């Protein structure tokens, strides 16, 4: 087995390598003067089971292209099997046509990864489960619920906790967490007027006096989370924290969250946190590397991955 890392998230790649007790394969990824990407695999991978770790986060297009070229280089170096490990799968929010004459970019990206030469895909908390069907190769979608539930049990009194889905679309995800920690569930009913903005309308469920935990897969601008926190506090919640898998946190999101009524935002390292994120007083990063490392280990040894979430 070989583990290859792109440049998007070296922190999690190093942590996965430490868990698996194998070194990262020697690999050169550099750019020409015009930013064209060049890749050279600097050790023999012929006949090897190779796992390429690369989040397609900001800058999404550069990191995606880097992943495709890494896969192509490995295929041409006669790797036996290539698994694209994407802790964060970019373009996942473009999984359908929201209006006329718009693309389904998640399907396009799935096609690119497949045609580049990947034999499998391993990813985490896809924005929409049906994206697995966009790939014509085996795709394992891992869930952060075991990691998040363990962290919640370590930091909060479960007797007064209520899990909250920040929108109707995330109910299944939030219910899975609520079931794990044996907590009740509430839902924020919101109406989105335009992309990147949301207006909270109603809270479905009694949150009065509760310590509310918002649970979702992606936090981008932070507007939805901050609005949901305000609505929960207005409805009598004692405190509001958020557990989000992928901390995209674009634009002024960090500033928005640090000045919000959120007691704490917990994200994973599926996207390498920026200096601003690490310095924020109410943002904490928990590692998902052990979960991904164990999934890689089980994939390489042909063992069950789904049993990780039983």
PDB file of N, CA and C in Angstrom, residues 10-81:
ATOM      1  N   UNK A  10      -2.111  18.913   3.696  1.00  0.00           N
ATOM      2  CA  UNK A  10      -1.007  18.071   4.140  1.00  0.00           C
ATOM      3  C   UNK A  10      -1.130  17.682   5.610  1.00  0.00           C
ATOM      4  N   UNK A  11      -1.831  18.492   6.375  1.00  0.00           N
ATOM      5  CA  UNK A  11      -1.987  18.199   7.805  1.00  0.00           C
ATOM      6  C   UNK A  11      -2.710  16.876   8.009  1.00  0.00           C
ATOM      7  N   UNK A  12      -3.849  16.704   7.341  1.00  0.00           N
ATOM      8  CA  UNK A  12      -4.607  15.458   7.514  1.00  0.00           C
ATOM      9  C   UNK A  12      -3.881  14.291   6.847  1.00  0.00           C
ATOM     10  N   UNK A  13      -3.180  14.543   5.735  1.00  0.00           N
ATOM     11  CA  UNK A  13      -2.421  13.475   5.079  1.00  0.00           C
ATOM     12  C   UNK A  13      -1.333  12.942   6.004  1.00  0.00           C
ATOM     13  N   UNK A  14      -0.625  13.849   6.690  1.00  0.00           N
ATOM     14  CA  UNK A  14       0.406  13.433   7.643  1.00  0.00           C
ATOM     15  C   UNK A  14      -0.204  12.652   8.800  1.00  0.00           C
ATOM     16  N   UNK A  15      -1.376  13.098   9.270  1.00  0.00           N
ATOM     17  CA  UNK A  15      -2.040  12.418  10.392  1.00  0.00           C
ATOM     18  C   UNK A  15      -2.509  11.020   9.985  1.00  0.00           C
ATOM     19  N   UNK A  16      -3.002  10.879   8.759  1.00  0.00           N
ATOM     20  CA  UNK A  16      -3.424   9.564   8.258  1.00  0.00           C
ATOM     21  C   UNK A  16      -2.215   8.642   8.137  1.00  0.00           C
ATOM     22  N   UNK A  17      -1.112   9.181   7.622  1.00  0.00           N
ATOM     23  CA  UNK A  17       0.115   8.390   7.491  1.00  0.00           C
ATOM     24  C   UNK A  17       0.619   7.925   8.852  1.00  0.00           C
ATOM     25  N   UNK A  18       0.520   8.793   9.857  1.00  0.00           N
ATOM     26  CA  UNK A  18       0.932   8.425  11.214  1.00  0.00           C
ATOM     27  C   UNK A  18       0.061   7.310  11.756  1.00  0.00           C
ATOM     28  N   UNK A  19      -1.260   7.403  11.521  1.00  0.00           N
ATOM     29  CA  UNK A  19      -2.179   6.363  11.993  1.00  0.00           C
ATOM     30  C   UNK A  19      -1.886   5.022  11.319  1.00  0.00           C
ATOM     31  N   UNK A  20      -1.623   5.053  10.024  1.00  0.00           N
ATOM     32  CA  UNK A  20      -1.369   3.820   9.272  1.00  0.00           C
ATOM     33  C   UNK A  20       0.055   3.302   9.464  1.00  0.00           C
ATOM     34  N   UNK A  21       0.897   4.142  10.077  1.00  0.00           N
ATOM     35  CA  UNK A  21       2.299   3.787  10.319  1.00  0.00           C
ATOM     36  C   UNK A  21       3.042   3.491   9.014  1.00  0.00           C
ATOM     37  N   UNK A  22       2.764   4.309   8.014  1.00  0.00           N
ATOM     38  CA  UNK A  22       3.501   4.235   6.749  1.00  0.00           C
ATOM     39  C   UNK A  22       3.885   5.657   6.343  1.00  0.00           C
ATOM     40  N   UNK A  23       5.023   5.847   5.682  1.00  0.00           N
ATOM     41  CA  UNK A  23       5.408   7.196   5.252  1.00  0.00           C
ATOM     42  C   UNK A  23       4.626   7.601   3.996  1.00  0.00           C
ATOM     43  N   UNK A  24       4.466   8.905   3.811  1.00  0.00           N
ATOM     44  CA  UNK A  24       3.897   9.385   2.558  1.00  0.00           C
ATOM     45  C   UNK A  24       4.872   9.085   1.424  1.00  0.00           C
ATOM     46  N   UNK A  25       4.346   8.638   0.288  1.00  0.00           N
ATOM     47  CA  UNK A  25       5.199   8.355  -0.867  1.00  0.00           C
ATOM     48  C   UNK A  25       5.851   9.649  -1.353  1.00  0.00           C
ATOM     49  N   UNK A  26       7.068   9.515  -1.850  1.00  0.00           N
ATOM     50  CA  UNK A  26       7.779  10.681  -2.363  1.00  0.00           C
ATOM     51  C   UNK A  26       7.130  11.136  -3.659  1.00  0.00           C
ATOM     52  N   UNK A  27       6.730  12.379  -3.672  1.00  0.00           N
ATOM     53  CA  UNK A  27       5.968  12.899  -4.818  1.00  0.00           C
ATOM     54  C   UNK A  27       6.246  14.389  -4.954  1.00  0.00           C
ATOM     55  N   UNK A  28       6.550  14.813  -6.163  1.00  0.00           N
ATOM     56  CA  UNK A  28       6.801  16.223  -6.446  1.00  0.00           C
ATOM     57  C   UNK A  28       5.595  16.816  -7.164  1.00  0.00           C
ATOM     58  N   UNK A  29       5.016  17.847  -6.573  1.00  0.00           N
ATOM     59  CA  UNK A  29       3.915  18.578  -7.209  1.00  0.00           C
ATOM     60  C   UNK A  29       4.319  20.049  -7.242  1.00  0.00           C
ATOM     61  N   UNK A  30       4.552  20.556  -8.428  1.00  0.00           N
ATOM     62  CA  UNK A  30       4.962  21.961  -8.546  1.00  0.00           C
ATOM     63  C   UNK A  30       4.260  22.613  -9.721  1.00  0.00           C
ATOM     64  N   UNK A  31       4.461  23.905  -9.842  1.00  0.00           N
ATOM     65  CA  UNK A  31       3.799  24.668 -10.891  1.00  0.00           C
ATOM     66  C   UNK A  31       4.817  25.411 -11.733  1.00  0.00           C
ATOM     67  N   UNK A  32       4.541  25.452 -13.036  1.00  0.00           N
ATOM     68  CA  UNK A  32       5.360  26.251 -13.935  1.00  0.00           C
ATOM     69  C   UNK A  32       5.002  27.726 -13.732  1.00  0.00           C
ATOM     70  N   UNK A  33       5.698  28.589 -14.420  1.00  0.00           N
ATOM     71  CA  UNK A  33       5.487  30.036 -14.250  1.00  0.00           C
ATOM     72  C   UNK A  33       4.054  30.456 -14.551  1.00  0.00           C
ATOM     73  N   UNK A  34       3.412  29.754 -15.478  1.00  0.00           N
ATOM     74  CA  UNK A  34       2.030  30.094 -15.830  1.00  0.00           C
ATOM     75  C   UNK A  34       1.012  29.352 -14.971  1.00  0.00           C
ATOM     76  N   UNK A  35       1.478  28.721 -13.866  1.00  0.00           N
ATOM     77  CA  UNK A  35       0.658  27.977 -12.895  1.00  0.00           C
ATOM     78  C   UNK A  35       0.176  26.622 -13.398  1.00  0.00           C
ATOM     79  N   UNK A  36       0.721  26.173 -14.528  1.00  0.00           N
ATOM     80  CA  UNK A  36       0.432  24.825 -14.998  1.00  0.00           C
ATOM     81  C   UNK A  36       1.033  23.818 -14.015  1.00  0.00           C
ATOM     82  N   UNK A  37       0.274  22.777 -13.685  1.00  0.00           N
ATOM     83  CA  UNK A  37       0.689  21.831 -12.648  1.00  0.00           C
ATOM     84  C   UNK A  37       1.527  20.704 -13.235  1.00  0.00           C
ATOM     85  N   UNK A  38       2.612  20.387 -12.542  1.00  0.00           N
ATOM     86  CA  UNK A  38       3.476  19.275 -12.941  1.00  0.00           C
ATOM     87  C   UNK A  38       3.609  18.314 -11.763  1.00  0.00           C
ATOM     88  N   UNK A  39       3.470  17.010 -12.036  1.00  0.00           N
ATOM     89  CA  UNK A  39       3.548  15.980 -11.000  1.00  0.00           C
ATOM     90  C   UNK A  39       4.597  14.949 -11.382  1.00  0.00           C
ATOM     91  N   UNK A  40       5.401  14.539 -10.400  1.00  0.00           N
ATOM     92  CA  UNK A  40       6.338  13.441 -10.603  1.00  0.00           C
ATOM     93  C   UNK A  40       6.302  12.526  -9.383  1.00  0.00           C
ATOM     94  N   UNK A  41       5.932  11.264  -9.586  1.00  0.00           N
ATOM     95  CA  UNK A  41       5.959  10.271  -8.515  1.00  0.00           C
ATOM     96  C   UNK A  41       7.400   9.770  -8.418  1.00  0.00           C
ATOM     97  N   UNK A  42       8.036   9.984  -7.280  1.00  0.00           N
ATOM     98  CA  UNK A  42       9.475   9.779  -7.175  1.00  0.00           C
ATOM     99  C   UNK A  42       9.864   8.440  -6.539  1.00  0.00           C
ATOM    100  N   UNK A  43       8.944   7.485  -6.555  1.00  0.00           N
ATOM    101  CA  UNK A  43       9.283   6.130  -6.126  1.00  0.00           C
ATOM    102  C   UNK A  43       8.409   5.137  -6.877  1.00  0.00           C
ATOM    103  N   UNK A  44       8.822   3.882  -6.866  1.00  0.00           N
ATOM    104  CA  UNK A  44       8.132   2.848  -7.634  1.00  0.00           C
ATOM    105  C   UNK A  44       6.758   2.547  -7.043  1.00  0.00           C
ATOM    106  N   UNK A  45       5.711   2.606  -7.880  1.00  0.00           N
ATOM    107  CA  UNK A  45       4.351   2.269  -7.435  1.00  0.00           C
ATOM    108  C   UNK A  45       3.759   1.149  -8.287  1.00  0.00           C
ATOM    109  N   UNK A  46       4.558   0.531  -9.130  1.00  0.00           N
ATOM    110  CA  UNK A  46       4.061  -0.545 -10.008  1.00  0.00           C
ATOM    111  C   UNK A  46       3.451  -1.676  -9.175  1.00  0.00           C
ATOM    112  N   UNK A  47       2.206  -2.003  -9.477  1.00  0.00           N
ATOM    113  CA  UNK A  47       1.527  -3.090  -8.784  1.00  0.00           C
ATOM    114  C   UNK A  47       1.050  -2.759  -7.383  1.00  0.00           C
ATOM    115  N   UNK A  48       1.145  -1.486  -6.983  1.00  0.00           N
ATOM    116  CA  UNK A  48       0.783  -1.100  -5.618  1.00  0.00           C
ATOM    117  C   UNK A  48      -0.685  -0.658  -5.521  1.00  0.00           C
ATOM    118  N   UNK A  49      -1.236  -0.773  -4.315  1.00  0.00           N
ATOM    119  CA  UNK A  49      -2.553  -0.251  -3.978  1.00  0.00           C
ATOM    120  C   UNK A  49      -2.327   1.168  -3.458  1.00  0.00           C
ATOM    121  N   UNK A  50      -2.673   2.181  -4.265  1.00  0.00           N
ATOM    122  CA  UNK A  50      -2.304   3.566  -3.953  1.00  0.00           C
ATOM    123  C   UNK A  50      -3.537   4.376  -3.547  1.00  0.00           C
ATOM    124  N   UNK A  51      -3.388   5.146  -2.468  1.00  0.00           N
ATOM    125  CA  UNK A  51      -4.444   6.032  -1.978  1.00  0.00           C
ATOM    126  C   UNK A  51      -3.957   7.475  -2.095  1.00  0.00           C
ATOM    127  N   UNK A  52      -4.715   8.290  -2.828  1.00  0.00           N
ATOM    128  CA  UNK A  52      -4.344   9.690  -3.061  1.00  0.00           C
ATOM    129  C   UNK A  52      -5.227  10.584  -2.196  1.00  0.00           C
ATOM    130  N   UNK A  53      -4.619  11.279  -1.227  1.00  0.00           N
ATOM    131  CA  UNK A  53      -5.369  12.132  -0.301  1.00  0.00           C
ATOM    132  C   UNK A  53      -5.353  13.569  -0.820  1.00  0.00           C
ATOM    133  N   UNK A  54      -6.539  14.083  -1.132  1.00  0.00           N
ATOM    134  CA  UNK A  54      -6.622  15.444  -1.667  1.00  0.00           C
ATOM    135  C   UNK A  54      -8.047  15.976  -1.490  1.00  0.00           C
ATOM    136  N   UNK A  55      -8.199  17.022  -0.679  1.00  0.00           N
ATOM    137  CA  UNK A  55      -9.484  17.709  -0.566  1.00  0.00           C
ATOM    138  C   UNK A  55      -9.605  18.711  -1.704  1.00  0.00           C
ATOM    139  N   UNK A  56     -10.766  18.752  -2.336  1.00  0.00           N
ATOM    140  CA  UNK A  56     -10.953  19.718  -3.427  1.00  0.00           C
ATOM    141  C   UNK A  56     -11.602  20.994  -2.867  1.00  0.00           C
ATOM    142  N   UNK A  57     -10.932  21.565  -1.874  1.00  0.00           N
ATOM    143  CA  UNK A  57     -11.374  22.801  -1.237  1.00  0.00           C
ATOM    144  C   UNK A  57     -10.682  23.985  -1.903  1.00  0.00           C
ATOM    145  N   UNK A  58     -10.831  25.177  -1.328  1.00  0.00           N
ATOM    146  CA  UNK A  58     -10.249  26.392  -1.914  1.00  0.00           C
ATOM    147  C   UNK A  58      -8.728  26.281  -2.010  1.00  0.00           C
ATOM    148  N   UNK A  59      -8.130  26.631  -3.157  1.00  0.00           N
ATOM    149  CA  UNK A  59      -8.775  26.960  -4.442  1.00  0.00           C
ATOM    150  C   UNK A  59      -9.261  25.685  -5.128  1.00  0.00           C
ATOM    151  N   UNK A  60     -10.559  25.539  -5.248  1.00  0.00           N
ATOM    152  CA  UNK A  60     -11.171  24.275  -5.657  1.00  0.00           C
ATOM    153  C   UNK A  60     -10.674  23.783  -7.007  1.00  0.00           C
ATOM    154  N   UNK A  61     -10.581  24.664  -7.975  1.00  0.00           N
ATOM    155  CA  UNK A  61     -10.193  24.230  -9.327  1.00  0.00           C
ATOM    156  C   UNK A  61      -8.740  23.767  -9.376  1.00  0.00           C
ATOM    157  N   UNK A  62      -7.854  24.482  -8.686  1.00  0.00           N
ATOM    158  CA  UNK A  62      -6.446  24.084  -8.635  1.00  0.00           C
ATOM    159  C   UNK A  62      -6.295  22.724  -7.957  1.00  0.00           C
ATOM    160  N   UNK A  63      -6.965  22.542  -6.841  1.00  0.00           N
ATOM    161  CA  UNK A  63      -6.838  21.285  -6.102  1.00  0.00           C
ATOM    162  C   UNK A  63      -7.470  20.115  -6.847  1.00  0.00           C
ATOM    163  N   UNK A  64      -8.559  20.377  -7.566  1.00  0.00           N
ATOM    164  CA  UNK A  64      -9.173  19.324  -8.374  1.00  0.00           C
ATOM    165  C   UNK A  64      -8.240  18.920  -9.506  1.00  0.00           C
ATOM    166  N   UNK A  65      -7.668  19.895 -10.192  1.00  0.00           N
ATOM    167  CA  UNK A  65      -6.759  19.586 -11.297  1.00  0.00           C
ATOM    168  C   UNK A  65      -5.529  18.839 -10.792  1.00  0.00           C
ATOM    169  N   UNK A  66      -5.037  19.212  -9.631  1.00  0.00           N
ATOM    170  CA  UNK A  66      -3.895  18.527  -9.037  1.00  0.00           C
ATOM    171  C   UNK A  66      -4.241  17.056  -8.766  1.00  0.00           C
ATOM    172  N   UNK A  67      -5.453  16.818  -8.251  1.00  0.00           N
ATOM    173  CA  UNK A  67      -5.892  15.447  -8.001  1.00  0.00           C
ATOM    174  C   UNK A  67      -5.940  14.633  -9.289  1.00  0.00           C
ATOM    175  N   UNK A  68      -6.508  15.214 -10.347  1.00  0.00           N
ATOM    176  CA  UNK A  68      -6.627  14.508 -11.619  1.00  0.00           C
ATOM    177  C   UNK A  68      -5.260  14.152 -12.195  1.00  0.00           C
ATOM    178  N   UNK A  69      -4.320  15.080 -12.102  1.00  0.00           N
ATOM    179  CA  UNK A  69      -2.977  14.835 -12.651  1.00  0.00           C
ATOM    180  C   UNK A  69      -2.235  13.803 -11.809  1.00  0.00           C
ATOM    181  N   UNK A  70      -2.422  13.829 -10.487  1.00  0.00           N
ATOM    182  CA  UNK A  70      -1.822  12.804  -9.630  1.00  0.00           C
ATOM    183  C   UNK A  70      -2.338  11.418 -10.000  1.00  0.00           C
ATOM    184  N   UNK A  71      -3.648  11.312 -10.204  1.00  0.00           N
ATOM    185  CA  UNK A  71      -4.244  10.022 -10.579  1.00  0.00           C
ATOM    186  C   UNK A  71      -3.692   9.547 -11.923  1.00  0.00           C
ATOM    187  N   UNK A  72      -3.601  10.465 -12.888  1.00  0.00           N
ATOM    188  CA  UNK A  72      -3.088  10.104 -14.210  1.00  0.00           C
ATOM    189  C   UNK A  72      -1.631   9.642 -14.129  1.00  0.00           C
ATOM    190  N   UNK A  73      -0.833  10.348 -13.312  1.00  0.00           N
ATOM    191  CA  UNK A  73       0.576   9.968 -13.160  1.00  0.00           C
ATOM    192  C   UNK A  73       0.704   8.570 -12.564  1.00  0.00           C
ATOM    193  N   UNK A  74      -0.137   8.264 -11.587  1.00  0.00           N
ATOM    194  CA  UNK A  74      -0.097   6.947 -10.951  1.00  0.00           C
ATOM    195  C   UNK A  74      -0.563   5.852 -11.907  1.00  0.00           C
ATOM    196  N   UNK A  75      -1.576   6.156 -12.698  1.00  0.00           N
ATOM    197  CA  UNK A  75      -2.071   5.170 -13.671  1.00  0.00           C
ATOM    198  C   UNK A  75      -0.993   4.850 -14.698  1.00  0.00           C
ATOM    199  N   UNK A  76      -0.307   5.883 -15.156  1.00  0.00           N
ATOM    200  CA  UNK A  76       0.746   5.679 -16.154  1.00  0.00           C
ATOM    201  C   UNK A  76       1.996   5.041 -15.540  1.00  0.00           C
ATOM    202  N   UNK A  77       2.094   5.069 -14.189  1.00  0.00           N
ATOM    203  CA  UNK A  77       3.201   4.398 -13.503  1.00  0.00           C
ATOM    204  C   UNK A  77       2.841   2.962 -13.127  1.00  0.00           C
ATOM    205  N   UNK A  78       1.693   2.489 -13.629  1.00  0.00           N
ATOM    206  CA  UNK A  78       1.253   1.087 -13.471  1.00  0.00           C
ATOM    207  C   UNK A  78       0.863   0.715 -12.052  1.00  0.00           C
ATOM    208  N   UNK A  79       0.269   1.671 -11.307  1.00  0.00           N
ATOM    209  CA  UNK A  79      -0.297   1.318 -10.008  1.00  0.00           C
ATOM    210  C   UNK A  79      -1.415   0.293 -10.222  1.00  0.00           C
ATOM    211  N   UNK A  80      -1.505  -0.684  -9.320  1.00  0.00           N
ATOM    212  CA  UNK A  80      -2.513  -1.745  -9.478  1.00  0.00           C
ATOM    213  C   UNK A  80      -3.926  -1.213  -9.255  1.00  0.00           C
ATOM    214  N   UNK A  81      -4.104  -0.407  -8.208  1.00  0.00           N
ATOM    215  CA  UNK A  81      -5.408   0.180  -7.906  1.00  0.00           C
ATOM    216  C   UNK A  81      -5.191   1.567  -7.327  1.00  0.00           C
TER     217      UNK A  81
END
